[in-house]
Each structure stands twice: as structure tokens, then as C-alpha cells.
PDB file of C-alpha atoms in Angstrom:
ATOM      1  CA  UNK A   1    -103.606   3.309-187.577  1.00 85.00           C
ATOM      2  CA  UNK A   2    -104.504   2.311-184.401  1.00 87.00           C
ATOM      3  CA  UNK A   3    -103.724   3.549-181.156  1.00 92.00           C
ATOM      4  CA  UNK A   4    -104.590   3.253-177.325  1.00 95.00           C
ATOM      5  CA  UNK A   5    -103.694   6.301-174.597  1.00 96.00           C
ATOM      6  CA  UNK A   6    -104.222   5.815-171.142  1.00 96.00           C
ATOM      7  CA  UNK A   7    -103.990   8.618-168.141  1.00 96.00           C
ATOM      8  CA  UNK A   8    -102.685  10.261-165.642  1.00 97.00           C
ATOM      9  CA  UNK A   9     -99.382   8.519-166.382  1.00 96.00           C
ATOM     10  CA  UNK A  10     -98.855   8.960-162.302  1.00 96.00           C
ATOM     11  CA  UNK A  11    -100.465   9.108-159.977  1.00 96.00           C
ATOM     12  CA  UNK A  12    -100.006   9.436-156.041  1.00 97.00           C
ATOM     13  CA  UNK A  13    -102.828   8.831-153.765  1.00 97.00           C
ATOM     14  CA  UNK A  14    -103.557   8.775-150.215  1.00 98.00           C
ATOM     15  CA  UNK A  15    -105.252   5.395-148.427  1.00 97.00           C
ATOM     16  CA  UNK A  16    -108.893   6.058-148.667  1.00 97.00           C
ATOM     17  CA  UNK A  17    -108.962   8.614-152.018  1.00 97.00           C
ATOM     18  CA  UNK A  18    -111.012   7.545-154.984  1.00 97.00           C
ATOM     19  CA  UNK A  19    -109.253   6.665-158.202  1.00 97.00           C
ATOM     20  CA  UNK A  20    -110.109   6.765-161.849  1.00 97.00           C
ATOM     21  CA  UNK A  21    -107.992   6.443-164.771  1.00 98.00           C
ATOM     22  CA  UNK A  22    -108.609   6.452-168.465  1.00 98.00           C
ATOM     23  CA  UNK A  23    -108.038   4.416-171.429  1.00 98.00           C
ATOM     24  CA  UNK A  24    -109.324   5.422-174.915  1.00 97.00           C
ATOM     25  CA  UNK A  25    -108.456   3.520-178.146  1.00 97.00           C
ATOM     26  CA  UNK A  26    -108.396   5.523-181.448  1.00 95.00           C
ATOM     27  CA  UNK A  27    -108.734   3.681-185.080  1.00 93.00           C
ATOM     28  CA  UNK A  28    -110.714   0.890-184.131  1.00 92.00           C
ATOM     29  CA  UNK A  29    -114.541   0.138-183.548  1.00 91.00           C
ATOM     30  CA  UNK A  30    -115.871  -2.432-181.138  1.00 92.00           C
ATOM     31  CA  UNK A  31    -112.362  -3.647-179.409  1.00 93.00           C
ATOM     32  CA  UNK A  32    -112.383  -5.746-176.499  1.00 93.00           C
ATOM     33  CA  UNK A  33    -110.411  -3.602-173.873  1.00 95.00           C
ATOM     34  CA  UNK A  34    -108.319  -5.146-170.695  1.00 95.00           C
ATOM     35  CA  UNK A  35    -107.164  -3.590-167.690  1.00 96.00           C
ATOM     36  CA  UNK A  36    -104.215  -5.217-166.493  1.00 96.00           C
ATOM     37  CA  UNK A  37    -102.183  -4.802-162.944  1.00 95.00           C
ATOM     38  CA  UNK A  38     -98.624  -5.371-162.023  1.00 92.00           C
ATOM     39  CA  UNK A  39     -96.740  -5.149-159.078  1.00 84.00           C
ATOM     40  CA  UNK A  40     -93.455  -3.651-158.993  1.00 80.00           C
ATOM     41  CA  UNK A  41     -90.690  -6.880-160.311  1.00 78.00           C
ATOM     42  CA  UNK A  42     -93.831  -9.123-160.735  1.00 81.00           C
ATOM     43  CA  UNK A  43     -96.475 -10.285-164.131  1.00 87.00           C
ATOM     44  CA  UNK A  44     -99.527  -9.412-165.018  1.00 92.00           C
ATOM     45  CA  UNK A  45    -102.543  -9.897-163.703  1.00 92.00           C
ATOM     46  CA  UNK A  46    -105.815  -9.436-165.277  1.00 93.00           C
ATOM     47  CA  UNK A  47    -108.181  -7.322-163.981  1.00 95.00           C
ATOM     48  CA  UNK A  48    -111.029  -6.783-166.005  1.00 95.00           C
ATOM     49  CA  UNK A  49    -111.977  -7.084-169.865  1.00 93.00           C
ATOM     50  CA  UNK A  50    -115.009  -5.907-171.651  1.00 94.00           C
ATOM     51  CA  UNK A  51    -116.199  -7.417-175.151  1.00 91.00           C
ATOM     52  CA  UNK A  52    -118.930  -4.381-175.693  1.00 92.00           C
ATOM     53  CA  UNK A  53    -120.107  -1.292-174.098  1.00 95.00           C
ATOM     54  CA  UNK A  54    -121.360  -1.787-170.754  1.00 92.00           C
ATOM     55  CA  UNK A  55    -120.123  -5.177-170.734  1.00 92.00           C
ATOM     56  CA  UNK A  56    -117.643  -6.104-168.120  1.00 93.00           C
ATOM     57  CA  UNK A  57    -116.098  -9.177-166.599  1.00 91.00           C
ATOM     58  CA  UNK A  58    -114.230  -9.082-163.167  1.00 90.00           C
ATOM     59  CA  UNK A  59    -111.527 -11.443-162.581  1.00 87.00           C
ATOM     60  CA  UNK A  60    -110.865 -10.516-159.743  1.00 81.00           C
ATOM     61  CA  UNK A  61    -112.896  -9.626-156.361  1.00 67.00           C
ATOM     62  CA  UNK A  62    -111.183  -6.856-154.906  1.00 78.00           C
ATOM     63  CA  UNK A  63    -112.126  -2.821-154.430  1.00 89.00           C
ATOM     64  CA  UNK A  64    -112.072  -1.632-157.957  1.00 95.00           C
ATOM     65  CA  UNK A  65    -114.522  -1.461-160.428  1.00 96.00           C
ATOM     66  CA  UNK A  66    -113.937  -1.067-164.094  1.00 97.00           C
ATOM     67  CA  UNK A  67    -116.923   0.537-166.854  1.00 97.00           C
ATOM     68  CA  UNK A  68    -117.149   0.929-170.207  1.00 97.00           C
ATOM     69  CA  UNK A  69    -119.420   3.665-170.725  1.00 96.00           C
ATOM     70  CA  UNK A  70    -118.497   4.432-174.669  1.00 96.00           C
ATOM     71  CA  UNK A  71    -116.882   1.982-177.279  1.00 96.00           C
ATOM     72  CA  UNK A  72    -113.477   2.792-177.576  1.00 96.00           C
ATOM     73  CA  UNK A  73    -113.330   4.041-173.540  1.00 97.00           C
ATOM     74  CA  UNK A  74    -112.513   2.077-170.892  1.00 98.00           C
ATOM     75  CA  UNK A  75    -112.675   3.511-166.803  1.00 98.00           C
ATOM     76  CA  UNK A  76    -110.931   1.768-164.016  1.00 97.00           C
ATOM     77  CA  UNK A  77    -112.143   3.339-160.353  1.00 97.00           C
ATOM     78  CA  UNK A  78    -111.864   2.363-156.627  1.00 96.00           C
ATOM     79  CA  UNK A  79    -113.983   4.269-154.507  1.00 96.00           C
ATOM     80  CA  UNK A  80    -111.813   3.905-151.803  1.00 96.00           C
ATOM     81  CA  UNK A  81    -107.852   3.297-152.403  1.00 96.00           C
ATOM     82  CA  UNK A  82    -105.971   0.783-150.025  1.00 95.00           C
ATOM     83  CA  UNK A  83    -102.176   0.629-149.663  1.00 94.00           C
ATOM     84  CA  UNK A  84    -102.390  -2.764-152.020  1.00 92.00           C
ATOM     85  CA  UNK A  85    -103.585  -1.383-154.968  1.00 94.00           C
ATOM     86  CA  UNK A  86    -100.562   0.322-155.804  1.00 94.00           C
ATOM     87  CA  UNK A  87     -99.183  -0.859-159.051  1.00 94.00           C
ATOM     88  CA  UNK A  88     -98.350  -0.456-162.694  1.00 95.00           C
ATOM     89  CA  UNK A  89    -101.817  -0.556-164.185  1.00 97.00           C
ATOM     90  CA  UNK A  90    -101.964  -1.203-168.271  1.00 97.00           C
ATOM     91  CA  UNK A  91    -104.908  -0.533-170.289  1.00 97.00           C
ATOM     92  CA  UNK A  92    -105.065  -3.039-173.780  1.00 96.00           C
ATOM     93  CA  UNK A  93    -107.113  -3.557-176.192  1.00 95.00           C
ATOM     94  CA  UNK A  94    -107.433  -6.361-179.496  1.00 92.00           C
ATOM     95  CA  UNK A  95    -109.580  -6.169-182.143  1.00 86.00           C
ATOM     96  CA  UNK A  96    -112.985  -7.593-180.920  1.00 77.00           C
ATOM     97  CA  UNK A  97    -114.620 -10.898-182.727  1.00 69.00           C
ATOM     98  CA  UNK A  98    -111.283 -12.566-183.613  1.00 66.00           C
ATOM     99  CA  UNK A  99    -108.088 -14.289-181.721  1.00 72.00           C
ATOM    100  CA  UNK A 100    -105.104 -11.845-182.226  1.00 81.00           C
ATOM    101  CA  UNK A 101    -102.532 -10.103-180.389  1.00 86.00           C
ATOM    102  CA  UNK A 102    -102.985  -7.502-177.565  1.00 91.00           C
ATOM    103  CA  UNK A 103    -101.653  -3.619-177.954  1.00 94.00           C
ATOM    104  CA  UNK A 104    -100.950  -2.110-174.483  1.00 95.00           C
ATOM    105  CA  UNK A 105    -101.001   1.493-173.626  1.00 95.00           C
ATOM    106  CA  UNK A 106     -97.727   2.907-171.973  1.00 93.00           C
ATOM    107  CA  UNK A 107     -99.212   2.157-168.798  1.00 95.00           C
ATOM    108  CA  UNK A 108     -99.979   4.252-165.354  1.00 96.00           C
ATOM    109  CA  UNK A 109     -97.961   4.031-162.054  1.00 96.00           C
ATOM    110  CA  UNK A 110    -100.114   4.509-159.067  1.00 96.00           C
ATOM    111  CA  UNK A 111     -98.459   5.003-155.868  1.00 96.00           C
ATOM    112  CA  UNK A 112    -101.077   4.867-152.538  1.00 96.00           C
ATOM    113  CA  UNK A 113     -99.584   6.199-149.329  1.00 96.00           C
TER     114      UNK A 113
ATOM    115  CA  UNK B   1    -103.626 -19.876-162.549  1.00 40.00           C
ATOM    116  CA  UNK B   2    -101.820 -16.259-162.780  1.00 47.00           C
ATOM    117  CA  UNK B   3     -98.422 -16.437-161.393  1.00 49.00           C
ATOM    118  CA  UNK B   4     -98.407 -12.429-160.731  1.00 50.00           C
ATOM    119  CA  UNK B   5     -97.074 -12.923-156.955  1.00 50.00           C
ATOM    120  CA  UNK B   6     -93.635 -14.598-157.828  1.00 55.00           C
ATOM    121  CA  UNK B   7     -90.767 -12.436-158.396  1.00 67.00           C
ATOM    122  CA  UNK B   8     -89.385 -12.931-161.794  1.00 78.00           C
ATOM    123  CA  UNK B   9     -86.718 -15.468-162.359  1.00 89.00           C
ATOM    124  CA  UNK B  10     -83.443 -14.348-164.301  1.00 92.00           C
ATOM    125  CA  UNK B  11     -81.579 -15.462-166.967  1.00 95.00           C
ATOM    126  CA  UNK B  12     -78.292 -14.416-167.948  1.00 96.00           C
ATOM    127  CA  UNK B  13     -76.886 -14.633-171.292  1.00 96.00           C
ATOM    128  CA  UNK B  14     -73.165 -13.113-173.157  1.00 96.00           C
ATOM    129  CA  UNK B  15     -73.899 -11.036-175.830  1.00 96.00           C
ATOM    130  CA  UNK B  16     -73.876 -12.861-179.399  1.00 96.00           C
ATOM    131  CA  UNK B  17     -75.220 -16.263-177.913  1.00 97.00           C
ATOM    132  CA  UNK B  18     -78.498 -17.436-178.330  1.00 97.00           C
ATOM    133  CA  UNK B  19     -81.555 -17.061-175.507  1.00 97.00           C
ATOM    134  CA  UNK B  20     -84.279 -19.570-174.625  1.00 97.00           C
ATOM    135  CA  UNK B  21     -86.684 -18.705-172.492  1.00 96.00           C
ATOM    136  CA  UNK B  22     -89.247 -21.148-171.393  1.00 95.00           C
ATOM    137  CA  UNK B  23     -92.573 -20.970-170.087  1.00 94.00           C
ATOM    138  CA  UNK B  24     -95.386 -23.396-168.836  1.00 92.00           C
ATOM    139  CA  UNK B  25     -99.351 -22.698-169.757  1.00 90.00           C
ATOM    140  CA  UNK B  26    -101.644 -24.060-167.320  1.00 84.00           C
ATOM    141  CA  UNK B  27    -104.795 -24.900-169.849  1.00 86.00           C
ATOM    142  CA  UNK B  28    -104.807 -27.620-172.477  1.00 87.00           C
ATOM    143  CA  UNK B  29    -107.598 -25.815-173.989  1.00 86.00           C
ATOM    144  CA  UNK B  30    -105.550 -22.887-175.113  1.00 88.00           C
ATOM    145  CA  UNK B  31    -105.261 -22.161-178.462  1.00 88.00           C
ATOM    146  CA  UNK B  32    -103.346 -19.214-178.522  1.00 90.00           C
ATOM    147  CA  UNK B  33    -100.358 -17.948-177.498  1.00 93.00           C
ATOM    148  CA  UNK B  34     -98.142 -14.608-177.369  1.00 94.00           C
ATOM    149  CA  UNK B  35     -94.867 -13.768-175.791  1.00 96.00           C
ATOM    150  CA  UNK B  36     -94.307 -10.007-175.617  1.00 96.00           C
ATOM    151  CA  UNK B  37     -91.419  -7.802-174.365  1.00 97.00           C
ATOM    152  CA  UNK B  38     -91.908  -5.213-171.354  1.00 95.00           C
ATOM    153  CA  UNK B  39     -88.683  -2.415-170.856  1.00 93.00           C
ATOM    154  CA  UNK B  40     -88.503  -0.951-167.724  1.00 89.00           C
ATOM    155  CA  UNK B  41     -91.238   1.489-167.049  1.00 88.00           C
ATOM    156  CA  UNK B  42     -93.219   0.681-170.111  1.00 91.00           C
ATOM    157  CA  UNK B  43     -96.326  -1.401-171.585  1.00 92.00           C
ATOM    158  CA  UNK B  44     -95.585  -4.752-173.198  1.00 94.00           C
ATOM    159  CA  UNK B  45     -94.676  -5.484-176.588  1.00 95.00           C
ATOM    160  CA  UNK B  46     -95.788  -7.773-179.072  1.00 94.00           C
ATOM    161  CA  UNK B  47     -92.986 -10.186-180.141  1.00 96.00           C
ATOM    162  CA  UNK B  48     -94.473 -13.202-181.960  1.00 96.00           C
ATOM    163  CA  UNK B  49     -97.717 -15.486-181.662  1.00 95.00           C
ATOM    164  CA  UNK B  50     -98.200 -19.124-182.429  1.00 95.00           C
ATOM    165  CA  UNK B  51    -102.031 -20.854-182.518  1.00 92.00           C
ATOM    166  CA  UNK B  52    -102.043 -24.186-180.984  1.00 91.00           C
ATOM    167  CA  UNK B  53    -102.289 -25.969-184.864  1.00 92.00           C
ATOM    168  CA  UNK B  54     -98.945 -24.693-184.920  1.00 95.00           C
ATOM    169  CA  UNK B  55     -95.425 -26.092-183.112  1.00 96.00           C
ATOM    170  CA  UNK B  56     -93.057 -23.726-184.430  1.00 98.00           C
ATOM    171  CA  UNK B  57     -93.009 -20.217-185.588  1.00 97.00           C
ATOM    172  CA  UNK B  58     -90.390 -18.126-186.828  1.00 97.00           C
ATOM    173  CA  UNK B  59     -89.645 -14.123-186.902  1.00 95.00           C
ATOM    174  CA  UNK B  60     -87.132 -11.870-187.027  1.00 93.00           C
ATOM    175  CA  UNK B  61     -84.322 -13.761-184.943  1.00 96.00           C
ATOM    176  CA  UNK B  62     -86.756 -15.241-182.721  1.00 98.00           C
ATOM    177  CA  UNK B  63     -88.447 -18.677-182.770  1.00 98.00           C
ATOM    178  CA  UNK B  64     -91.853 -20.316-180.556  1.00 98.00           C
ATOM    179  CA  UNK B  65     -91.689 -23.385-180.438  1.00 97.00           C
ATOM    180  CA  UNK B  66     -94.775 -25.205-178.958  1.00 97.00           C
ATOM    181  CA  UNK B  67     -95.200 -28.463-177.261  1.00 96.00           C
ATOM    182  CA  UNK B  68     -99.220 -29.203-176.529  1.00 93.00           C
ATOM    183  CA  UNK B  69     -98.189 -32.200-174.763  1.00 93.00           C
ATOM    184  CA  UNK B  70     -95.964 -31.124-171.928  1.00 94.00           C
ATOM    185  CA  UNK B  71     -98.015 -27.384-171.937  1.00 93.00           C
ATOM    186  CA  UNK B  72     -94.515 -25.625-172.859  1.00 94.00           C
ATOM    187  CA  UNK B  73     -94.193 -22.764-174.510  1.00 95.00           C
ATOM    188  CA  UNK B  74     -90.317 -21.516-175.457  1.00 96.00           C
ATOM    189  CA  UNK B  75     -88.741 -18.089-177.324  1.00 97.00           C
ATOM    190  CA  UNK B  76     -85.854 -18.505-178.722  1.00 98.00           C
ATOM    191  CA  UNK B  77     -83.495 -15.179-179.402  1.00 98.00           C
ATOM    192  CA  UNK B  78     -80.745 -15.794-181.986  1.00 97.00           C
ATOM    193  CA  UNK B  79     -77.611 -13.421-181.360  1.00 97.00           C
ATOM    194  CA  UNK B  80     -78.935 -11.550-178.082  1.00 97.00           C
ATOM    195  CA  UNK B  81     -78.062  -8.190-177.968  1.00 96.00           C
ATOM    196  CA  UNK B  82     -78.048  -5.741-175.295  1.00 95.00           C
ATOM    197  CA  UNK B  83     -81.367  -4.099-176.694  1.00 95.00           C
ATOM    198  CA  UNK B  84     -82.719  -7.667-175.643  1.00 97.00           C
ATOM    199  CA  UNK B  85     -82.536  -7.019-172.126  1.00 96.00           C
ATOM    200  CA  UNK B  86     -85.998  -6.714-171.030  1.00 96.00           C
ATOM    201  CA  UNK B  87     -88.695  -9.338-169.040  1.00 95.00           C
ATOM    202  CA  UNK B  88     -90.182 -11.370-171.287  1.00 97.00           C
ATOM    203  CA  UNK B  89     -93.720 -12.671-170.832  1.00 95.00           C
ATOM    204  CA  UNK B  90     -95.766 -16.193-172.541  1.00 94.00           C
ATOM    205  CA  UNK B  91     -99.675 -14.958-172.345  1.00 93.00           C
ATOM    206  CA  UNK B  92    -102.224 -18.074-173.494  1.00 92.00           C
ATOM    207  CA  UNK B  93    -105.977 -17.291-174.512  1.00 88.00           C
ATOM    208  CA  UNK B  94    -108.022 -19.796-172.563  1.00 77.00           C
ATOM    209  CA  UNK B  95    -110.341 -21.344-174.904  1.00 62.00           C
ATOM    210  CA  UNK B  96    -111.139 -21.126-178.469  1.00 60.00           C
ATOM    211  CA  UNK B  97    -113.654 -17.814-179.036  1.00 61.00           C
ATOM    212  CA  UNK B  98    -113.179 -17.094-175.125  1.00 69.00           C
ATOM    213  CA  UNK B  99    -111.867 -13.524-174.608  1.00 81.00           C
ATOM    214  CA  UNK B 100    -109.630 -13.732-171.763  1.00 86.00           C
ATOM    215  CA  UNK B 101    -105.804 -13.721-172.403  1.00 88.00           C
ATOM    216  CA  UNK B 102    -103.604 -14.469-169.180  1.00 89.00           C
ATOM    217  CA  UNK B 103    -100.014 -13.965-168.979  1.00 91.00           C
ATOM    218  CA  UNK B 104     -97.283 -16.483-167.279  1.00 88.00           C
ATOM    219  CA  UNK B 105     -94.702 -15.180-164.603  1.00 85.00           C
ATOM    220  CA  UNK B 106     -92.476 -13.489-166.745  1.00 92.00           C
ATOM    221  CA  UNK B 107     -88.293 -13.989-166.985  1.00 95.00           C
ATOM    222  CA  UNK B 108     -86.234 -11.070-167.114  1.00 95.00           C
ATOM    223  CA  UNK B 109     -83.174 -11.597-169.834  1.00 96.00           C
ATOM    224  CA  UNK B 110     -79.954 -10.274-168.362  1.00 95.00           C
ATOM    225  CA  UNK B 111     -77.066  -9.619-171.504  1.00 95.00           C
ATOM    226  CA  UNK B 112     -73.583  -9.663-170.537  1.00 93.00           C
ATOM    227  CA  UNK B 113     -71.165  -8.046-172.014  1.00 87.00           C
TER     228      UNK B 113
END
């Protein structure tokens, strides 16, 4: 079966400190992967999604940069964190080539002070 | 376009009566749709999905019902119980073969007891 992890599950960073976080999917070969954002009481708002390895589409402009530097991993980074991009990120992923549902990881909480 | 900056309308609902929450996609071009479920603190689940050939679709004590002409989109929870509380979420996949899937504003579902 499939399955998608995503880490740290928290994270608290000061203005100004890089980010990364980490999505991997397990099961599956060639998914299109999302990175999603949500504020705390509001929706979702896409990010970035990738169709193939080193493929990635921005939605929107903003400091953080997503890569896709295997298959079945997906990277979101900022080089330099602002008070803004704190959030309830969520890493997802559907199978690639084909309309269908997506499965979200359990998500990770980034706090910037 | 994403309504991610609105705070998420409520609805309230006794326990045993039915739920209908309603949602309104922005593209006519969509041809697929999703509503998942989101508990606190966690990713989004899948509940049911509808394609736009479609105008109603039923699961396990939920119903979609689609209308393409007014861009409406509504889930329909038979016998709401208080594992039903959650925010629920329509997401719409601009385009047929296009990759992108973008989620509406989201309504939280309140159960009184």
C-alpha cells in the first residue's frame, strides 16, 4: 500500500532562519506531489506541484522554493523565513498520469517568531 | 480563485439530522471534484469524488450532488454524528489532463448534542 510521510512534524523558527521540510511517498512510482499551506482557521492554498523529477510549478510568488530532486521526494525550503510563512504546511501526492483523489501526509506546523 | 484568506464559515447541526454543505467552484472547465474531511491538527481526508459527467454520487451516508450550471458543488451527511464534526473542504481539478487541484474555503460542521 501506499503511503506519504512528511517531517519535522514542528517546527519553530526564528525570522530570517532557513527552512526545509520533507515529504517522501512509499508504494508508488512517478506521483505528482503537492505542497499545500494553511493558515491557522483558514483553506488551503496551493503552493507548488511537480508532475516528474525536477519538474516544478509555483503558484505562488513568494520566498519559498520547492524541488524534487528524486521521484517519490518532494523538498519545500525558504532561504530566509518571514513572520508570514507560518502555517500548517501538507505534503500530497496522487497517482501521476490519471484524474483521482489526493492522499495528504499528516501535515507540519511551522511556527516563525 | 483560492479563497485561503477567509475564515471558515460554520454550520451547526443536532445530532441525528442531516448536513448539507455547499460549495461554489470558480471554473466551468473543471471536471473533477473532491470534498475531503480535515480534524483538528491533521491532513485532509478523502470523502467522496464526482467527475463532471456525473450530477450525483452516493457513499456511505454521504451524497455530491453536482450542478455544472450554477458551478455548485454540495455534500450531503445523512444522520450527522458527533465524529462528523470536522471542516469540510470542495477541491475542483482545473481542466481535463491539467494537474492542479485547488480547494474552496472550507465550512467547519458544528454537531449539537
Amino acid at each position: 500500500s501506499q503511503t506519504i510521510h512528511q517531517w519535522p512534524a514542528t517546527l519553530v523558527q526564528p525570522v530570517g532562519s532557513p527552512l526545509s521540510l520533507e515529504c517522501t511517498v512509499e508504494g508508488t512510482s512517478n506521483p505528482n506531489l503537492y505542497w499545500y499551506r494553511q493558515a491557522a482557521g483558514r483553506g488551503l492554498q496551493l503552493l507548488f506541484y511537480s508532475v516528474g523529477i525536477g519538474q516544478i510549478s509555483s503558484e505562488v510568488p513568494q520566498n519559498l522554493s520547492a524541488s524534487r530532486p528524486q521521484d517519490r521526494q518532494f523538498i519545500l525550503s525558504s532561504k530566509k523565513l518571514l513572520l508570514s510563512d507560518s502555517g500548517f504546511y501538507l505534503c500530497a501526492w496522487r497517482a501521476g498520469g490519471r484524474t483521482g483523489e489526493l492522499f495528504f501526509g499528516e501535515g507540519s506546523r511551522l511556527t516563525v517568531l | 480563485g483560492e479563497n485561503v484568506g477567509l475564515h471558515l464559515p460554520t454550520l451547526s447541526v443536532q445530532e441525528g439530522d442531516n448536513s448539507i454543505i455547499n460549495c461554489a467552484y470558480s471554473n466551468s472547465a473543471s471536471d473533477y471534484f473532491i470534498w475531503y474531511k480535515q480534524e483538528s491538527g491533521k491532513g485532509p481526508q478523502f470523502i467522496i469524488d464526482i467527475r463532471s459527467n456525473m450530477d450525483k454520487r452516493q457513499g456511505q451516508r454521504v451524497t455530491v450532488l453536482l450542478n455544472k450550471t450554477v458551478k455548485h458543488l454540495s455534500l450531503q451527511i445523512a444522520a450527522t454524528q458527533p465524529g462528523d464534526s470536522a471542516v469540510y473542504f470542495c477541491a475542483e481539478n482545473l481542466e481535463a489532463g491539467d494537474d492542479k487541484i485547488i480547494f474552496g474555503k472550507g465550512t467547519r460542521l458544528h454537531i449539537l448534542p
